[in-house]
mmCIF file of C-alpha atoms in Angstrom:
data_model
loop_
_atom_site.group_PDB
_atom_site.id
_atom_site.type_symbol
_atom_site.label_atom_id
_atom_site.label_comp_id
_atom_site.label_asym_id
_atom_site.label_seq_id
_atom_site.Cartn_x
_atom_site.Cartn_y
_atom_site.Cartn_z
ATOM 1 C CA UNK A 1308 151.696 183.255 87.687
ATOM 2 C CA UNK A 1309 154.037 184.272 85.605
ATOM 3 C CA UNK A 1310 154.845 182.717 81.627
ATOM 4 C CA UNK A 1311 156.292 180.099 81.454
ATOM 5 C CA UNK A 1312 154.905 178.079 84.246
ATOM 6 C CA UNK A 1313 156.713 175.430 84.885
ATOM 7 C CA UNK A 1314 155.318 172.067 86.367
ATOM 8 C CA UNK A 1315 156.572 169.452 88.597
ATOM 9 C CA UNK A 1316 157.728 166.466 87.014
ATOM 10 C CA UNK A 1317 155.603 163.625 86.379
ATOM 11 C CA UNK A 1318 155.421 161.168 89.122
ATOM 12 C CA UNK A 1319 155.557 157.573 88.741
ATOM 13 C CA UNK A 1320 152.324 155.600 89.359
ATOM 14 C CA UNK A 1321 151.892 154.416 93.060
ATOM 15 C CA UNK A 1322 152.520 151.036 93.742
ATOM 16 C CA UNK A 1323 150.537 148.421 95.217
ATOM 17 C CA UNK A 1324 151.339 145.781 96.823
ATOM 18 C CA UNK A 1325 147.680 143.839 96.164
ATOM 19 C CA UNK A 1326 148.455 144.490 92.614
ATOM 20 C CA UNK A 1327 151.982 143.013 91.928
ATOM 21 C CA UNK A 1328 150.464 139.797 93.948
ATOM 22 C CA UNK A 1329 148.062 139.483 91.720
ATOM 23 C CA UNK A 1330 150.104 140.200 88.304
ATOM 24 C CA UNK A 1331 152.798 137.704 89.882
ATOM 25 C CA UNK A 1332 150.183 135.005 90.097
ATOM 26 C CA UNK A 1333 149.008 135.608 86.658
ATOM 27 C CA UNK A 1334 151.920 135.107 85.381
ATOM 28 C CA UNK A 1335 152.400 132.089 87.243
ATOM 29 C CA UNK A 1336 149.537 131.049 85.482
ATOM 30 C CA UNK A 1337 150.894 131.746 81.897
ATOM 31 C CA UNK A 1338 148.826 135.506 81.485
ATOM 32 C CA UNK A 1339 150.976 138.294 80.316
ATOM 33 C CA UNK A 1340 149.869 140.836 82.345
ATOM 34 C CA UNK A 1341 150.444 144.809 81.879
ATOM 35 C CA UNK A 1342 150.974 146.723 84.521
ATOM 36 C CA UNK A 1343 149.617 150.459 84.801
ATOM 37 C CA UNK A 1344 147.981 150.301 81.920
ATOM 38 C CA UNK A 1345 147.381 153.586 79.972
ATOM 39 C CA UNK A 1346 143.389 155.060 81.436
ATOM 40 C CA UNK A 1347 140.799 154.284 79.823
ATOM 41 C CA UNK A 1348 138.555 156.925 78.157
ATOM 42 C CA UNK A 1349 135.068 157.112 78.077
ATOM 43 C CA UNK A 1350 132.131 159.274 78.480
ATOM 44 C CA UNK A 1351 134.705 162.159 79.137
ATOM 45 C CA UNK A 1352 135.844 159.802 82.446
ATOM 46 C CA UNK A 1353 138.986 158.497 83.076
ATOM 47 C CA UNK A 1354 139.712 155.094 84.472
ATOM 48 C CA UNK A 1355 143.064 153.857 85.499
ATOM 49 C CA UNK A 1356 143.046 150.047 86.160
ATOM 50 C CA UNK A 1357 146.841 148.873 87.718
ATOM 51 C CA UNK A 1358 146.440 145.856 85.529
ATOM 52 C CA UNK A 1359 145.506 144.476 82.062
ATOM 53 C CA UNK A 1360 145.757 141.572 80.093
ATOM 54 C CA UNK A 1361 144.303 139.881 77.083
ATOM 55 C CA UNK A 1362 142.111 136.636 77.509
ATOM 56 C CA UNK A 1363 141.086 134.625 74.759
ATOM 57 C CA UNK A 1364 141.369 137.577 71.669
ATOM 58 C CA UNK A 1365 139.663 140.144 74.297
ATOM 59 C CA UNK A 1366 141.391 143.011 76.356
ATOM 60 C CA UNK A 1367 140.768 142.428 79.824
ATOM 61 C CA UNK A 1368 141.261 145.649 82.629
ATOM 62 C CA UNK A 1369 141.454 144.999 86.422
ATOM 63 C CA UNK A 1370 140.902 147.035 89.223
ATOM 64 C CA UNK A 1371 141.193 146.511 92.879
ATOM 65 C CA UNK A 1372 139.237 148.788 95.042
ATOM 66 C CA UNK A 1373 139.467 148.914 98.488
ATOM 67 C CA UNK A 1374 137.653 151.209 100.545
ATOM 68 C CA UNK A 1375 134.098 151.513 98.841
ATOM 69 C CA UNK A 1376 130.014 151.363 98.943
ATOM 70 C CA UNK A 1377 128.235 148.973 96.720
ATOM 71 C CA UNK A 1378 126.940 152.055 95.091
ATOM 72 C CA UNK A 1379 130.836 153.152 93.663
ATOM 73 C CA UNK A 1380 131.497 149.809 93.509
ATOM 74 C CA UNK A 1381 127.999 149.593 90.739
ATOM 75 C CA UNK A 1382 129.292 152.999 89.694
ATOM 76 C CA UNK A 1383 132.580 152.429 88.659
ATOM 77 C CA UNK A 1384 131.051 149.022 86.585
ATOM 78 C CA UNK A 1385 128.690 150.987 85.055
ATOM 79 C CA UNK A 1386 131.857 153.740 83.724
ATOM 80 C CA UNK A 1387 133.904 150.289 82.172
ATOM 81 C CA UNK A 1388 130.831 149.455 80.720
ATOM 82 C CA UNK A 1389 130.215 152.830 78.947
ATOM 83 C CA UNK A 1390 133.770 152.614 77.958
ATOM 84 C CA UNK A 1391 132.809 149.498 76.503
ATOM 85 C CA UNK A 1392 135.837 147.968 78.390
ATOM 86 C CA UNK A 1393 135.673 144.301 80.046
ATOM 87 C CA UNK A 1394 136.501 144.620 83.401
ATOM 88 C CA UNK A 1395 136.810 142.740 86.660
ATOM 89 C CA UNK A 1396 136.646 144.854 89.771
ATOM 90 C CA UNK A 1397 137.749 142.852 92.226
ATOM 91 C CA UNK A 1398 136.352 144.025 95.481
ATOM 92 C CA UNK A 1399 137.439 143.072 99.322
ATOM 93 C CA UNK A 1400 134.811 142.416 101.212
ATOM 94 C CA UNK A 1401 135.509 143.887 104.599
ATOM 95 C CA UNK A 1402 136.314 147.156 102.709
ATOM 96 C CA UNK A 1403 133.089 147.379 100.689
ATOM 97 C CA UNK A 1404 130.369 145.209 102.396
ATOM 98 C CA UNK A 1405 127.272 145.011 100.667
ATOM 99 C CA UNK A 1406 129.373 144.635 97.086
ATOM 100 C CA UNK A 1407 127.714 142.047 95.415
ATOM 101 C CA UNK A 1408 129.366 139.778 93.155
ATOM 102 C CA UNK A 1409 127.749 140.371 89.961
ATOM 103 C CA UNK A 1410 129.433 139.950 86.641
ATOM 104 C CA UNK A 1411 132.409 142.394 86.550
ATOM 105 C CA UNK A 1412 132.606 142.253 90.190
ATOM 106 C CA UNK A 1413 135.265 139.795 92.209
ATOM 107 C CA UNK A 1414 134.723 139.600 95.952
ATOM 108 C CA UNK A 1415 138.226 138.266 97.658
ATOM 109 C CA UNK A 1416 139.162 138.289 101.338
ATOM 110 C CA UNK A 1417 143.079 138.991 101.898
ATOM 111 C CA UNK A 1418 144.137 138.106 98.457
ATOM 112 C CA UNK A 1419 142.892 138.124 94.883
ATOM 113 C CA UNK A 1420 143.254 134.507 93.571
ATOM 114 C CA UNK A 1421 144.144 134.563 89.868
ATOM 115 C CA UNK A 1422 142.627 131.258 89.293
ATOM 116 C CA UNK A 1423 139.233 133.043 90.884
ATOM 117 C CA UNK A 1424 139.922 135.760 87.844
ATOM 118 C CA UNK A 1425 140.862 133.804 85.106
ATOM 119 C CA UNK A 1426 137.701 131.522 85.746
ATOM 120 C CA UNK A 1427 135.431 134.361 86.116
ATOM 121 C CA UNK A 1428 136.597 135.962 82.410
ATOM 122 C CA UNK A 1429 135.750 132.844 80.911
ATOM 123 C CA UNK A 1430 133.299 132.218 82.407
ATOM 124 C CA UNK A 1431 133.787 129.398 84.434
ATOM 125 C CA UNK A 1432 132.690 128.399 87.786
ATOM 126 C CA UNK A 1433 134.900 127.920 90.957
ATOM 127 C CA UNK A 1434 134.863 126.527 94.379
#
């Protein structure tokens, strides 16, 4: 390598179509939602929720996983947590059976419902 190395331009973060569903139906439902928010540092990780949004005075951060084990799914809880960062994983359940849903932790099927999201930051109950 020779001085000055020269890098590839930054590329922009990938989309997902899971994500812009559920951001649209947040702010369907009056949430002004960020998109690609910037990572969240902790514990000399890195997270990098697609979306985040502010619930009642407190920062929310959402991430949808998709292919997982319970134990990444418990994993990447515990990281938010060290982060000291309220988050919702939301978590489909044919792509990571096993996930429980324990606080942090949405289980959908097909579609993330923000009514399902909003209720769970404030602790409500649904269905």
């Amino acid at each position: 390598v020779v001085s000055p190395v020269v890098l590839p331009p930054a590329c922009p973060a990938p989309r997902s179509a899971a994500a812009d569903a559920l951001a649209a139906d947040l702010r369907a439902h009056g949430v002004a939602v960020e998109a690609w928010p910037p990572p969240v540092a902790g514990d000399g990780d890195l997270l990098f929720p697609q979306l985040a949004f502010v619930e009642r005075g407190v920062a929310w951060c959402i991430e949808l996983i998709g292919l997982s084990t319970p134990d990444r799914v418990a994993d990447r809880l515990a990281r938010y947590r060290a982060a000291h960062q309220p988050v919702v994983l939301c978590v489909e359940q044919r792509f990571a059976p096993g996930a429980d849903a324990t606080p942090g932790v949405h289980r959908f099927t097909s579609q993330v419902d923000a009514r399902d999201v909003l209720a769970m930051v404030r602790g409500e109950r649904r269905g």
